[in-house]
Amino acid sequence: MKKANIIDNFTHGLHDPSLFSSSMLSKRVFSLLCVAGIAVNGIGLFSGVMMIDGALYALIAKNMVLSGNYEFLTLHGFDWLDKPHFPFWCTALSYRIFGIHDFAYKLPAFIFWLIGALYTYLLACRLHGRNVARIAVLVYLSALHLLLCNSAVNAEPYLTGMIVAAIYHFYRTYREGTFSQLLFGALWAALAVMTKGIFVLIIVGSGFIVLWLARKEWRQFLNYRWYAAVALVLVFILPELYCLYRQFDARPTVEVFGQTHVSGIRFFFWDSQFGRFFNSGPITGHGDPFFYLHTLLWAFLPWSPLLLFAVYFSFGKRRVAMGHPLLWGSFLITFLLFSASQFQLPHYLNALFPLVSIWTAQLLGNMGRLPANGTMHRIQWYSGMVIVILLCALIVLFHGSGWWVFGIITVGVGLAVLVLTRRVSPSNTFLVSYAIGLLIGIFYGGYLYPGLLTYQGGDRMARFINAHIAEEHYPDRLYVLDLEIENFMLGFRCEVPLQAIRSEKQWDAVNDGSLLAIRPEALGEIPDRFEIEPVASFGAYRISRLTPKFFYYRTRDAQLGEFRLVRLKKR
């Protein structure tokens, strides 16, 4: 009886002009859907770490804990300068509590992602009311790239929660003028800066600038509170500046990016952010002005078609679907800046997903009062059908462990959802989208992601070494060649510490009988004074860069590289 009532709550809204009135999306139903969404996102907590960023960050935090030095970021015995410290501090704390393993690495990021869901609700409540806030949270829980990043964890789950939290508290400062809200907003903004860099303040502040311009509130530009907020952010990021100074500015002989006399503080304020934007820093890329447009279309699935409708109705000045200036201002300015940048990665958009989730939720909350609601429903329903078919095809093509079980589950759940939501109604439009979003999450987190991890050569080598340490009397360190990406996963998983070799001089310190992890194509870099004794060999593939030939199980083996463990004997 209870299940029937829940289904009725979702499907009876054909003639109701307002989606999810209190009778439609009750607190109980909302709670059940939240639990389901959080559970699907949490699948990735119990799987391994993916190359490259995840393994790299996990290894650097491990080095912190083992060395007891929480000021310096190091990689394979060398100083490392790229990202700020805060995520590494959180991971190191988690390691200290739970031990050094995959779950401990992923848990802090997952907590900040959950904080993002909470603040998405709070901000949406302030802007559009409780019903829209509930829908916004569920959109957030089922957005594709957020689901992906909760398995392959990097800095973005931290940032997603921090930015929407800062915007919420600054919005309350704008409305109420209270110092406590200003303080909390500055603190969250500072944590975001200590996670990704000073550029994140553009995401936080741009929406307010557009809001003040739209409402002609010129005095806000001279309001002392906003200048106090900037000052507070600078105060709160002093721990980061101190660590950068200690590691780099106070040690000018340290070599970073092939150079000495590198200022960590300058890198933090300029090269890591604006240097990438203008392609003038040590880390460069190749920008495409349309990159984030087509990225948004897939990364925000299954909600991206509805987001496009929200943008369309906003330009058409349909008041019931027009996004709040705070939301579309921040989204538009940040989106344009990202598109103009020369360094572009898909996960950069994740920080905007709480904002576009609220915008999309406003459209859904008023869908019954908008024209073309039948068109919107059919687009979501048919795209859901296409996604189910595509997932089934991918399950068969990848042919991972238990593929037939996942295939049956996907077909069964997909057909049930499509049958139950075939009638045109706002509630059915939401339900088919949410269910398909979670189905994608189950496919990725429960099937594809664990299957891909088995092809990480560094992971397999580390497990081999750990299993044979006692019986083989392995040396107290494992040598690797610098900049081989498999070393990141090897270093995180392996119980023997790694030492990278960067120069000819460092070969002199290699003792007779030492172990070396190396790709076959790099064997020529070993000096002639060493003989090579094979120990073990492992298939390897850079799984963050999938190709059709690797994905298809019949052609996969031919795409695998090799990662070797060898023993070095002096001639």
Coordinates of C-alpha atoms in Angstrom, one line a residue:
M1 CA 0.0 0.0 0.0
K2 CA 2.8 2.4 0.9
K3 CA 4.6 1.7 -2.4
A4 CA 1.4 2.3 -4.4
N5 CA 1.0 5.6 -2.6
I6 CA 4.5 6.7 -3.5
I7 CA 4.0 5.8 -7.2
D8 CA 0.7 7.7 -7.1
N9 CA 2.4 10.7 -5.7
F10 CA 4.8 10.7 -8.6
T11 CA 2.3 10.0 -11.4
H12 CA -0.9 11.8 -10.6
G13 CA 0.3 15.3 -11.5
L14 CA -1.0 15.5 -15.1
H15 CA -3.4 18.4 -14.4
D16 CA -1.5 20.0 -11.5
P17 CA 0.2 23.3 -12.7
S18 CA 2.8 23.1 -10.0
L19 CA 5.1 20.1 -9.9
F20 CA 5.8 18.6 -6.5
S21 CA 3.3 20.4 -4.3
S22 CA 3.6 19.2 -0.7
S23 CA 1.2 16.3 -1.4
M24 CA 3.3 15.2 -4.4
L25 CA 6.8 15.2 -3.0
S26 CA 6.2 14.7 0.7
K27 CA 9.1 14.9 3.1
R28 CA 9.0 11.0 3.3
V29 CA 9.3 10.6 -0.5
F30 CA 12.0 13.2 -0.7
S31 CA 13.9 11.5 2.0
L32 CA 13.7 8.1 0.3
L33 CA 14.8 9.5 -3.0
C34 CA 17.7 11.3 -1.2
V35 CA 18.8 8.1 0.5
A36 CA 18.7 6.3 -2.9
G37 CA 20.7 9.1 -4.6
I38 CA 23.3 9.2 -1.8
A39 CA 23.7 5.4 -1.8
V40 CA 24.3 5.3 -5.6
N41 CA 26.9 8.1 -5.3
G42 CA 28.5 6.3 -2.3
I43 CA 29.2 3.1 -4.4
G44 CA 32.5 4.6 -5.4
L45 CA 33.7 4.9 -1.8
F46 CA 34.3 1.2 -1.7
S47 CA 36.2 0.8 -5.0
G48 CA 39.8 1.6 -5.9
V49 CA 41.5 4.9 -6.9
M50 CA 41.8 5.8 -10.5
M51 CA 44.8 7.2 -12.4
I52 CA 45.9 10.0 -12.8
D53 CA 44.7 12.7 -10.5
G54 CA 43.1 10.4 -7.9
A55 CA 46.2 8.3 -7.5
L56 CA 48.5 11.3 -7.5
Y57 CA 46.6 13.1 -4.8
A58 CA 46.3 10.0 -2.7
L59 CA 50.0 9.4 -2.9
I60 CA 50.9 13.0 -1.9
A61 CA 48.7 12.8 1.1
K62 CA 50.2 9.4 2.0
N63 CA 53.7 11.1 1.9
M64 CA 52.4 13.7 4.3
V65 CA 51.4 11.1 6.8
L66 CA 54.5 8.9 6.5
S67 CA 56.9 11.9 6.8
G68 CA 54.9 13.8 9.4
N69 CA 55.5 17.0 7.4
Y70 CA 52.2 18.7 6.7
E71 CA 53.8 21.8 5.2
F72 CA 55.5 20.3 2.2
L73 CA 53.9 18.5 -0.8
T74 CA 56.2 15.9 -2.1
L75 CA 56.2 13.2 -4.9
H76 CA 58.7 10.4 -5.1
G77 CA 61.1 12.3 -2.9
F78 CA 60.9 15.6 -4.8
D79 CA 59.0 18.8 -4.0
W80 CA 55.7 19.1 -5.8
L81 CA 54.0 22.4 -6.8
D82 CA 50.6 22.4 -8.6
K83 CA 47.6 22.3 -6.3
P84 CA 47.0 24.0 -2.9
H85 CA 47.2 22.1 0.4
F86 CA 43.7 21.8 1.8
P87 CA 42.4 18.6 0.1
F88 CA 45.7 16.9 1.1
W89 CA 45.3 18.0 4.7
C90 CA 41.8 16.5 4.7
T91 CA 43.0 13.3 3.2
A92 CA 45.9 13.1 5.6
L93 CA 43.5 13.5 8.5
S94 CA 41.3 10.7 7.1
Y95 CA 44.4 8.5 6.8
R96 CA 45.3 9.1 10.4
I97 CA 41.8 8.1 11.5
F98 CA 41.1 5.2 9.1
G99 CA 44.4 4.1 7.8
I100 CA 46.0 4.6 4.3
H101 CA 43.6 3.0 1.8
D102 CA 41.0 3.8 -0.8
F103 CA 38.0 4.5 1.4
A104 CA 40.0 6.9 3.6
Y105 CA 41.1 8.8 0.5
K106 CA 37.6 9.2 -0.9
L107 CA 35.7 9.9 2.3
P108 CA 36.6 13.6 2.8
A109 CA 35.7 14.5 -0.8
F110 CA 32.4 12.6 -0.4
I111 CA 31.6 14.6 2.8
F112 CA 32.2 17.9 1.0
W113 CA 30.0 16.7 -1.9
L114 CA 27.3 16.0 0.7
I115 CA 27.8 19.5 2.1
G116 CA 27.2 20.7 -1.5
A117 CA 23.8 19.0 -1.5
L118 CA 22.9 20.6 1.8
Y119 CA 23.8 24.1 0.7
T120 CA 22.1 23.5 -2.7
Y121 CA 18.9 22.9 -0.7
L122 CA 19.5 26.0 1.6
L123 CA 20.2 28.3 -1.3
A124 CA 17.3 27.1 -3.4
C125 CA 15.0 27.6 -0.4
R126 CA 16.1 31.2 -0.1
L127 CA 15.7 31.9 -3.8
H128 CA 12.6 29.8 -4.8
G129 CA 11.1 28.0 -1.8
R130 CA 11.1 24.5 -0.3
N131 CA 9.6 22.6 -3.2
V132 CA 12.1 23.8 -5.8
A133 CA 14.8 23.2 -3.2
R134 CA 13.9 19.5 -2.9
I135 CA 13.9 19.1 -6.7
A136 CA 17.2 20.9 -6.9
V137 CA 18.9 18.5 -4.4
L138 CA 17.6 15.5 -6.4
V139 CA 18.9 17.0 -9.6
Y140 CA 22.3 17.5 -7.9
L141 CA 22.3 13.9 -6.7
S142 CA 21.8 12.5 -10.1
A143 CA 23.9 14.7 -12.4
L144 CA 26.3 12.5 -14.4
H145 CA 29.6 14.1 -13.8
L146 CA 29.1 14.5 -10.1
L147 CA 28.3 10.8 -10.0
L148 CA 31.5 10.0 -12.0
C149 CA 33.7 12.2 -9.7
N150 CA 32.5 10.5 -6.6
S151 CA 34.2 7.3 -7.9
A152 CA 37.2 8.9 -9.6
V153 CA 37.8 11.4 -6.8
N154 CA 39.8 14.6 -7.5
A155 CA 39.6 18.1 -6.0
E156 CA 36.2 18.9 -7.6
P157 CA 33.9 17.3 -5.0
Y158 CA 35.6 19.5 -2.4
L159 CA 35.1 22.6 -4.6
T160 CA 31.5 21.9 -5.4
G161 CA 30.5 22.0 -1.8
M162 CA 32.6 24.9 -0.8
I163 CA 31.5 27.3 -3.6
V164 CA 27.8 26.8 -3.1
A165 CA 28.3 27.2 0.6
A166 CA 30.2 30.5 0.1
I167 CA 27.5 31.8 -2.2
Y168 CA 24.7 30.9 0.2
H169 CA 26.3 32.7 3.2
F170 CA 27.2 35.7 1.1
Y171 CA 23.6 35.9 -0.2
R172 CA 22.4 35.9 3.4
T173 CA 24.9 38.7 4.0
Y174 CA 23.5 40.6 1.1
R175 CA 19.9 40.2 2.4
E176 CA 20.5 40.4 6.1
G177 CA 23.8 42.2 6.5
T178 CA 24.9 40.1 9.5
F179 CA 28.6 39.7 10.3
S180 CA 28.3 36.0 11.2
Q181 CA 27.1 35.2 7.6
L182 CA 29.9 37.3 6.2
L183 CA 32.4 35.4 8.3
F184 CA 31.1 32.0 7.2
G185 CA 31.0 33.0 3.6
A186 CA 34.6 34.2 3.7
L187 CA 35.7 31.0 5.4
W188 CA 34.1 28.8 2.8
A189 CA 35.5 31.0 0.0
A190 CA 39.0 30.7 1.6
L191 CA 38.7 26.9 1.8
A192 CA 37.8 26.9 -1.9
V193 CA 40.9 29.1 -2.7
M194 CA 43.1 26.7 -0.7
T195 CA 41.6 23.9 -2.8
K196 CA 41.9 25.2 -6.3
G197 CA 43.3 28.7 -6.3
I198 CA 42.3 32.3 -6.3
F199 CA 40.3 31.9 -9.6
V200 CA 37.4 30.4 -7.7
L201 CA 36.5 33.8 -6.3
I202 CA 35.2 34.7 -9.7
I203 CA 32.7 31.9 -9.5
V204 CA 31.6 33.1 -6.0
G205 CA 31.5 36.8 -6.8
S206 CA 30.4 37.1 -10.4
G207 CA 26.7 36.2 -9.7
F208 CA 26.5 39.0 -7.1
I209 CA 27.9 41.5 -9.6
V210 CA 25.3 40.5 -12.1
L211 CA 22.6 40.6 -9.4
W212 CA 23.5 44.1 -8.4
L213 CA 23.6 45.3 -12.0
A214 CA 20.3 43.8 -12.8
R215 CA 18.7 45.4 -9.8
K216 CA 20.6 48.7 -10.2
E217 CA 21.9 48.4 -6.6
W218 CA 25.0 50.5 -7.3
R219 CA 25.7 51.1 -3.6
Q220 CA 26.5 47.5 -3.2
F221 CA 29.8 48.1 -5.0
L222 CA 30.8 50.5 -2.3
N223 CA 29.5 48.4 0.6
Y224 CA 32.3 47.9 3.1
R225 CA 31.1 44.3 3.9
W226 CA 32.4 43.0 0.5
Y227 CA 35.8 44.6 1.0
A228 CA 35.9 43.1 4.5
A229 CA 35.0 39.7 2.9
V230 CA 38.1 40.0 0.7
A231 CA 40.2 40.9 3.6
L232 CA 38.9 37.9 5.6
V233 CA 39.6 35.5 2.8
L234 CA 43.2 36.8 2.7
V235 CA 43.5 36.2 6.4
F236 CA 42.0 32.7 6.2
I237 CA 44.4 31.6 3.5
L238 CA 47.5 32.5 5.5
P239 CA 48.1 28.8 6.3
E240 CA 48.4 28.1 2.6
L241 CA 50.7 31.1 2.0
Y242 CA 52.9 30.1 5.0
C243 CA 53.4 26.6 3.7
L244 CA 54.2 27.8 0.2
Y245 CA 56.7 30.2 1.5
R246 CA 58.3 27.6 3.7
Q247 CA 58.6 25.0 0.9
F248 CA 59.6 27.2 -2.0
D249 CA 60.2 30.9 -1.4
A250 CA 62.4 30.2 1.6
R251 CA 64.3 27.5 -0.3
P252 CA 65.2 29.0 -3.7
T253 CA 67.5 26.1 -4.7
V254 CA 64.5 23.7 -4.9
E255 CA 63.9 22.6 -8.5
V256 CA 60.3 22.8 -9.8
F257 CA 59.2 22.5 -13.4
G258 CA 62.9 22.2 -14.3
Q259 CA 63.7 25.6 -12.7
T260 CA 65.1 26.9 -9.4
H261 CA 64.1 30.2 -7.6
V262 CA 60.4 29.4 -8.2
S263 CA 58.1 31.4 -5.9
G264 CA 55.3 29.2 -4.5
I265 CA 53.3 32.3 -3.6
R266 CA 53.6 33.7 -7.1
F267 CA 52.5 30.4 -8.5
F268 CA 49.5 30.3 -6.2
F269 CA 48.3 33.8 -7.1
W270 CA 49.2 33.9 -10.8
D271 CA 50.8 30.9 -12.6
S272 CA 48.5 28.2 -11.4
Q273 CA 45.4 30.2 -12.4
F274 CA 45.9 33.1 -14.7
G275 CA 49.0 31.4 -16.2
R276 CA 46.8 28.6 -17.3
F277 CA 44.1 30.9 -18.5
F278 CA 46.5 32.8 -20.7
N279 CA 48.6 29.7 -21.4
S280 CA 51.7 31.5 -20.1
G281 CA 52.5 29.4 -17.0
P282 CA 54.5 26.2 -16.6
I283 CA 51.4 24.1 -17.2
T284 CA 49.8 24.8 -20.6
G285 CA 46.9 23.4 -22.7
H286 CA 45.0 24.0 -25.9
G287 CA 41.6 25.6 -25.6
D288 CA 38.5 25.1 -27.7
P289 CA 35.8 27.9 -27.4
F290 CA 33.1 25.2 -27.7
F291 CA 34.6 22.7 -25.4
Y292 CA 32.4 23.4 -22.4
L293 CA 29.3 23.7 -24.5
H294 CA 29.4 20.1 -25.6
T295 CA 30.8 19.0 -22.3
L296 CA 27.8 20.5 -20.5
L297 CA 25.4 18.5 -22.8
W298 CA 26.8 15.2 -21.6
A299 CA 28.2 16.1 -18.1
F300 CA 24.8 17.3 -16.8
L301 CA 22.9 14.4 -18.2
P302 CA 20.1 13.4 -17.8
W303 CA 19.1 17.0 -17.0
S304 CA 20.9 19.0 -19.7
P305 CA 17.9 19.1 -22.2
L306 CA 15.8 20.7 -19.4
L307 CA 18.6 23.1 -18.6
L308 CA 18.6 24.2 -22.2
F309 CA 14.8 24.8 -21.9
A310 CA 15.4 26.8 -18.8
V311 CA 17.8 29.0 -20.6
Y312 CA 15.4 29.4 -23.5
F313 CA 12.5 30.4 -21.3
S314 CA 14.7 32.8 -19.4
F315 CA 15.6 34.6 -22.6
G316 CA 11.9 34.5 -23.5
K317 CA 11.2 36.2 -20.2
R318 CA 8.9 33.5 -19.0
R319 CA 8.9 34.6 -15.4
V320 CA 8.0 31.3 -13.8
A321 CA 11.1 29.7 -15.4
M322 CA 13.5 32.6 -15.4
G323 CA 16.6 31.9 -13.4
H324 CA 17.6 34.1 -10.5
P325 CA 20.2 36.6 -11.6
L326 CA 22.6 35.3 -8.9
L327 CA 22.4 31.9 -10.6
W328 CA 22.6 32.7 -14.3
G329 CA 25.0 35.5 -13.7
S330 CA 27.5 33.3 -12.0
F331 CA 27.0 30.5 -14.5
L332 CA 27.2 32.7 -17.6
I333 CA 30.3 34.7 -16.6
T334 CA 32.2 31.6 -15.3
F335 CA 31.1 29.5 -18.4
L336 CA 32.4 32.2 -20.8
L337 CA 35.7 32.6 -18.9
F338 CA 36.2 28.8 -18.9
S339 CA 35.4 28.7 -22.6
A340 CA 38.0 31.5 -23.3
S341 CA 40.7 29.7 -21.3
Q342 CA 43.5 27.8 -23.0
F343 CA 43.5 25.1 -20.3
Q344 CA 40.2 23.1 -20.2
L345 CA 39.1 19.9 -18.3
P346 CA 35.5 18.6 -18.1
H347 CA 35.4 18.5 -14.3
Y348 CA 35.9 22.2 -14.0
L349 CA 32.2 22.6 -14.7
N350 CA 31.2 20.6 -11.6
A351 CA 31.5 23.7 -9.4
L352 CA 28.6 25.2 -11.3
F353 CA 26.3 22.2 -11.0
P354 CA 24.6 23.3 -7.7
L355 CA 23.6 26.5 -9.5
V356 CA 22.3 24.9 -12.6
S357 CA 20.6 22.3 -10.5
I358 CA 18.5 25.0 -8.9
W359 CA 17.8 26.7 -12.2
T360 CA 16.7 23.4 -13.7
A361 CA 14.6 22.7 -10.6
Q362 CA 12.8 26.0 -11.0
L363 CA 11.8 25.0 -14.5
L364 CA 10.5 21.6 -13.3
G365 CA 8.7 23.2 -10.4
N366 CA 6.7 25.3 -12.8
M367 CA 6.6 23.0 -15.8
G368 CA 2.9 22.6 -15.8
R369 CA 2.5 26.4 -16.4
L370 CA 4.8 26.5 -19.3
P371 CA 4.2 25.8 -23.0
A372 CA 5.8 22.8 -24.6
N373 CA 5.7 20.7 -21.4
G374 CA 4.7 17.7 -23.5
T375 CA 7.7 18.3 -25.7
M376 CA 10.0 18.5 -22.7
H377 CA 8.6 15.3 -21.3
R378 CA 9.0 13.4 -24.6
I379 CA 12.6 14.5 -24.9
Q380 CA 13.4 13.3 -21.4
W381 CA 11.5 10.0 -21.9
Y382 CA 13.0 9.2 -25.3
S383 CA 16.5 10.2 -24.2
G384 CA 16.0 8.0 -21.2
M385 CA 15.1 5.1 -23.5
V386 CA 18.2 5.8 -25.6
I387 CA 20.4 5.8 -22.5
V388 CA 19.0 2.5 -21.3
I389 CA 19.7 0.9 -24.7
L390 CA 23.2 2.5 -24.7
L391 CA 23.9 1.2 -21.2
C392 CA 22.9 -2.4 -22.3
A393 CA 25.2 -2.2 -25.3
L394 CA 28.1 -0.9 -23.2
I395 CA 27.6 -3.7 -20.7
V396 CA 27.9 -6.3 -23.4
L397 CA 30.8 -4.6 -25.3
F398 CA 32.9 -4.2 -22.1
H399 CA 32.0 -7.7 -21.0
G400 CA 33.2 -7.2 -17.4
S401 CA 32.7 -9.5 -14.5
G402 CA 29.0 -10.3 -14.0
W403 CA 28.0 -8.5 -17.2
W404 CA 24.9 -10.5 -17.7
V405 CA 23.6 -9.7 -14.2
F406 CA 24.1 -6.0 -14.8
G407 CA 22.5 -6.4 -18.2
I408 CA 19.4 -8.0 -16.8
I409 CA 19.1 -5.4 -14.0
T410 CA 19.5 -2.5 -16.4
V411 CA 16.9 -3.9 -18.8
G412 CA 14.5 -4.6 -16.0
V413 CA 14.8 -1.3 -14.1
G414 CA 14.9 0.7 -17.4
L415 CA 11.7 -0.9 -18.8
A416 CA 9.9 -0.5 -15.5
V417 CA 10.8 3.2 -15.3
L418 CA 9.9 3.9 -18.9
V419 CA 6.5 2.1 -18.6
L420 CA 5.6 3.9 -15.4
T421 CA 6.5 7.3 -16.7
R422 CA 5.1 7.1 -20.3
R423 CA 2.2 9.6 -19.6
V424 CA 2.9 13.3 -20.0
S425 CA 3.1 15.0 -16.6
P426 CA 5.7 17.1 -14.8
S427 CA 6.1 14.5 -12.1
N428 CA 6.8 11.8 -14.7
T429 CA 9.3 14.0 -16.4
F430 CA 11.2 14.3 -13.2
L431 CA 10.9 10.7 -12.3
V432 CA 12.2 9.3 -15.6
S433 CA 15.1 11.7 -15.5
Y434 CA 16.1 11.0 -11.8
A435 CA 15.8 7.2 -12.2
I436 CA 17.8 7.2 -15.4
G437 CA 20.5 9.3 -13.7
L438 CA 20.8 6.9 -10.9
L439 CA 20.8 3.9 -13.3
I440 CA 23.8 5.5 -15.0
G441 CA 25.5 5.9 -11.6
I442 CA 24.9 2.2 -10.8
F443 CA 26.3 1.2 -14.2
Y444 CA 29.5 3.3 -13.7
G445 CA 30.1 2.9 -10.0
G446 CA 29.1 -0.7 -9.7
Y447 CA 30.2 -2.2 -13.1
L448 CA 32.4 -0.1 -15.4
Y449 CA 34.6 1.6 -12.9
P450 CA 35.7 -1.5 -10.9
G451 CA 36.3 -3.3 -14.2
L452 CA 38.5 -0.6 -15.5
L453 CA 40.6 -0.5 -12.4
T454 CA 41.8 -4.0 -13.0
Y455 CA 43.9 -2.7 -16.0
Q456 CA 46.0 -0.3 -13.9
G457 CA 49.5 -1.8 -14.1
G458 CA 50.8 0.1 -11.1
D459 CA 48.0 -1.2 -8.9
R460 CA 48.6 -4.8 -9.9
M461 CA 52.4 -4.5 -9.4
A462 CA 51.9 -3.0 -5.9
R463 CA 49.6 -5.8 -4.8
F464 CA 52.2 -8.3 -6.1
I465 CA 55.0 -6.6 -4.2
N466 CA 53.0 -6.3 -1.0
A467 CA 52.1 -10.0 -1.2
H468 CA 55.8 -11.1 -1.5
I469 CA 57.6 -8.6 0.7
A470 CA 58.3 -11.0 3.6
E471 CA 59.2 -14.1 1.6
E472 CA 61.4 -12.3 -1.1
H473 CA 63.2 -9.9 1.3
Y474 CA 62.6 -6.9 -0.9
P475 CA 64.9 -3.8 -0.5
D476 CA 63.7 -0.9 1.6
R477 CA 62.8 1.2 -1.4
L478 CA 61.6 0.7 -5.0
Y479 CA 63.1 2.9 -7.8
V480 CA 61.1 4.3 -10.6
L481 CA 61.8 6.6 -13.5
D482 CA 60.4 10.1 -13.1
L483 CA 57.1 11.1 -14.7
E484 CA 55.8 7.6 -15.5
I485 CA 52.1 7.9 -14.6
E486 CA 51.8 4.3 -13.4
N487 CA 54.2 5.2 -10.6
F488 CA 51.4 7.2 -8.9
M489 CA 49.2 4.2 -8.3
L490 CA 52.2 2.1 -7.5
G491 CA 53.4 4.5 -4.9
F492 CA 50.0 4.8 -3.2
R493 CA 49.3 1.1 -3.0
C494 CA 52.8 -0.2 -2.5
E495 CA 54.1 -0.7 1.1
V496 CA 57.7 -0.1 -0.1
P497 CA 58.5 3.6 -0.5
L498 CA 59.3 4.9 -4.0
Q499 CA 62.3 6.9 -5.1
A500 CA 62.2 8.6 -8.5
I501 CA 65.3 8.9 -10.7
R502 CA 65.6 12.2 -12.5
S503 CA 69.2 12.4 -13.5
E504 CA 72.3 10.4 -14.4
K505 CA 73.8 11.3 -11.1
Q506 CA 71.0 9.6 -9.2
W507 CA 71.9 6.2 -10.8
D508 CA 75.1 6.2 -8.7
A509 CA 73.0 5.8 -5.5
V510 CA 71.2 2.7 -6.8
N511 CA 72.5 -0.4 -4.9
D512 CA 73.2 -3.8 -6.3
G513 CA 70.0 -5.9 -6.2
S514 CA 67.6 -2.9 -6.2
L515 CA 64.2 -3.1 -7.7
L516 CA 63.0 -0.9 -10.6
A517 CA 59.5 -0.4 -12.0
I518 CA 59.7 0.5 -15.7
R519 CA 58.0 0.5 -19.0
P520 CA 59.7 -1.7 -21.7
E521 CA 60.2 1.3 -24.0
A522 CA 62.2 3.0 -21.3
L523 CA 64.7 0.2 -20.7
G524 CA 67.3 2.0 -22.8
E525 CA 67.5 4.6 -20.1
I526 CA 69.1 2.2 -17.6
P527 CA 73.0 2.6 -17.6
D528 CA 75.1 -0.2 -19.1
R529 CA 76.7 -0.9 -15.8
F530 CA 73.5 -2.7 -14.7
E531 CA 72.3 -6.0 -15.7
I532 CA 68.5 -6.5 -15.8
E533 CA 66.9 -9.5 -14.1
P534 CA 63.1 -9.8 -14.8
V535 CA 60.9 -10.3 -11.7
A536 CA 57.3 -9.8 -13.0
S537 CA 55.3 -8.2 -15.7
F538 CA 51.8 -6.6 -15.7
G539 CA 49.4 -5.5 -18.4
A540 CA 48.7 -1.8 -18.1
Y541 CA 46.4 0.8 -19.7
R542 CA 45.7 4.5 -19.0
I543 CA 42.1 4.0 -18.3
S544 CA 41.3 7.7 -18.0
R545 CA 41.7 7.8 -21.8
L546 CA 39.4 5.2 -23.1
T547 CA 39.3 4.2 -26.8
P548 CA 36.8 2.0 -28.6
K549 CA 39.4 -0.7 -29.2
F550 CA 40.2 -1.0 -25.5
F551 CA 36.6 -0.8 -24.4
Y552 CA 35.6 -3.7 -26.7
Y553 CA 36.6 -6.9 -24.9
R554 CA 37.7 -8.8 -28.1
T555 CA 40.3 -6.1 -29.1
R556 CA 41.3 -5.1 -25.6
D557 CA 44.3 -7.2 -25.0
A558 CA 46.1 -5.8 -28.1
Q559 CA 45.8 -2.3 -26.6
L560 CA 47.5 -3.1 -23.3
G561 CA 50.9 -1.8 -22.5
E562 CA 53.4 -3.4 -20.1
F563 CA 54.7 -2.4 -16.8
R564 CA 57.7 -4.4 -15.6
L565 CA 59.4 -5.1 -12.3
V566 CA 63.1 -5.8 -12.7
R567 CA 66.1 -6.3 -10.4
L568 CA 69.2 -4.3 -11.1
K569 CA 72.5 -6.2 -10.9
K570 CA 75.8 -4.3 -11.1
R571 CA 78.2 -5.8 -13.7

